[in-house]
C-alpha positions in Angstrom: 26.3 -119.3 141.7 23.1 -120.7 141.1 22.8 -123.0 138.1 18.9 -121.7 138.1 20.3 -118.5 136.2 21.1 -118.9 132.4 24.6 -117.7 131.3 23.9 -116.6 127.7 26.5 -116.5 124.9 26.9 -113.5 122.9 25.1 -114.7 120.2 22.1 -115.3 122.3 21.7 -111.7 122.8 19.2 -109.7 121.0 20.9 -107.4 118.3 20.8 -104.1 120.1 22.1 -105.8 123.3 24.9 -107.2 121.1 25.7 -103.6 119.9 25.9 -102.1 123.2 28.3 -104.9 124.3 30.5 -105.6 121.1 33.1 -102.9 121.8 33.8 -104.5 125.4 33.7 -107.8 124.2 36.5 -107.2 121.5 38.4 -105.0 123.9 38.4 -107.6 126.6 38.4 -110.7 124.4 35.5 -112.3 126.4 32.0 -111.8 127.5 32.3 -111.7 131.1 30.0 -113.8 133.6 28.3 -110.7 134.7 27.1 -109.8 131.1 26.2 -113.5 130.6 24.0 -113.7 133.5 22.6 -109.9 133.4 21.6 -110.9 129.9 18.4 -112.4 131.4 17.1 -108.8 131.5 18.4 -107.6 128.2 16.2 -104.2 128.3 17.9 -103.3 132.0 21.4 -104.5 130.7 21.3 -102.3 127.6 20.8 -98.9 129.4 23.1 -99.9 132.2 25.6 -100.3 129.7 24.9 -97.1 127.8 25.0 -95.6 131.4 28.5 -96.9 131.8 29.5 -95.6 128.4 27.9 -92.1 128.8 29.7 -91.6 132.2 33.2 -92.4 130.2 32.3 -89.5 128.3 31.5 -87.4 131.1 34.6 -87.9 133.1 38.4 -88.1 132.6 39.7 -91.7 132.7 41.7 -91.0 136.1 38.4 -89.7 137.8 36.3 -92.4 136.4 39.0 -95.1 137.6 39.1 -93.6 140.9 35.7 -94.1 141.6 35.7 -97.5 139.9 38.4 -98.7 142.2 37.1 -97.2 145.1 33.7 -98.5 144.8 34.9 -102.0 144.2 37.3 -102.1 147.1 34.7 -100.9 149.5 32.2 -103.6 148.4 34.9 -106.5 147.9 33.9 -106.7 144.2 37.0 -108.3 143.0 35.3 -109.1 139.9 35.3 -105.4 138.8 38.5 -104.4 140.8 40.7 -106.7 139.2 39.2 -105.8 135.6 39.8 -102.1 136.7 43.2 -102.5 138.0 44.3 -103.9 134.6 42.4 -101.2 132.6 44.1 -98.2 134.9 47.5 -100.0 133.9 46.7 -100.1 130.4 45.7 -96.7 130.6 49.2 -95.9 131.8 48.3 -94.8 135.6 51.0 -97.5 137.0 50.7 -99.9 139.8 51.8 -97.1 142.4 48.6 -95.1 141.3 46.5 -98.2 141.4 47.6 -99.1 144.8 47.5 -95.5 146.4 43.6 -95.7 145.1 43.0 -98.9 146.8 44.4 -97.7 150.1 41.2 -95.8 150.7 43.1 -93.1 152.4 42.7 -90.1 150.2 44.7 -88.0 152.8 47.7 -90.0 152.6 47.9 -90.8 148.7 50.8 -88.9 147.3 50.1 -90.5 143.9 46.6 -89.0 143.6 45.8 -85.5 142.2 43.9 -83.6 144.5 40.9 -83.8 142.4 41.3 -87.8 142.6 41.6 -87.1 146.3 38.4 -85.3 146.3 36.7 -87.8 144.3 37.8 -90.6 146.7 36.6 -88.6 149.7 33.1 -88.2 148.4 32.9 -91.8 147.0 33.9 -93.2 150.4 31.2 -90.8 152.3 28.6 -91.8 150.1 29.1 -95.5 150.7 30.0 -95.2 154.4 26.7 -92.9 155.0 24.5 -94.1 152.5 24.5 -90.7 150.8 23.7 -88.7 153.5 25.8 -85.7 155.3 28.1 -85.6 152.6 28.0 -81.9 151.7 31.5 -81.0 152.9 32.7 -83.8 150.6 30.3 -82.9 147.8 31.3 -79.0 147.9 34.9 -80.0 147.9 34.8 -82.0 144.8 32.6 -79.2 143.2 35.4 -76.8 144.2 37.7 -79.5 142.5 36.0 -80.6 139.3 32.7 -78.8 138.9 29.1 -79.2 139.3 28.6 -81.3 136.3 31.5 -83.7 136.8 30.4 -84.0 140.6 27.1 -85.3 139.5 28.6 -87.6 136.9 30.8 -89.0 139.9 27.4 -89.4 141.8 26.0 -91.4 139.3 29.2 -93.4 138.6 29.0 -94.2 142.6 25.5 -95.8 142.0 26.5 -97.6 138.7 29.3 -99.6 140.6 27.3 -100.2 143.5 24.8 -101.8 141.3 27.3 -104.1 139.7 29.0 -104.8 143.0 25.7 -106.0 144.8 24.9 -108.4 141.6 28.4 -109.8 141.5 28.4 -110.4 145.0 24.6 -111.8 145.1 25.7 -114.2 142.3 29.0 -115.1 143.9 30.9 -114.2 140.6 34.8 -115.2 140.5 36.8 -112.4 139.1 37.5 -113.3 135.2 41.1 -112.1 135.8 43.8 -112.1 138.6 44.7 -109.0 140.2 47.9 -106.9 139.0 49.2 -107.4 142.4 48.6 -111.2 142.5 52.2 -112.9 143.1 53.9 -109.5 144.1 56.0 -109.9 147.0 55.7 -113.9 146.8 
């Protein structure tokens, strides 16, 4: 991490950015390093987080977490992966479900619903093929969850890719350990 990029405290953010971040900070109990760094661009950070909240309203939690965990795993974004593992567990999805998503093998994922498998197939295809040639996966997802939620999944992929690129470029360490750390040790 470059020492030339400021890490802002919550109190240093403009009031409108604090408003956007407040619920997250209260839920987590901390302001993550990603936000502390991204605060250098408050007029970009605020709509990014508004998009995140809008996507939560557009999609059921299980589909959101399937997409978020899948992108995080594909981009080796442990920062987001560990947080979404914890969120998924808190939402009651269980460690077996999280582990099934993280296998990135939707054809062999008995703990996932058909809709969740279809989400993962499209997400993997979009990432691996840069969004091209995914009509089979896109149409299958439309059949499973409808066109509106399919578009929301595509926005979700872009959101989590953006996060992964920034976290990886800044070399940010995960703020929390994986739910699987220490398992089998």
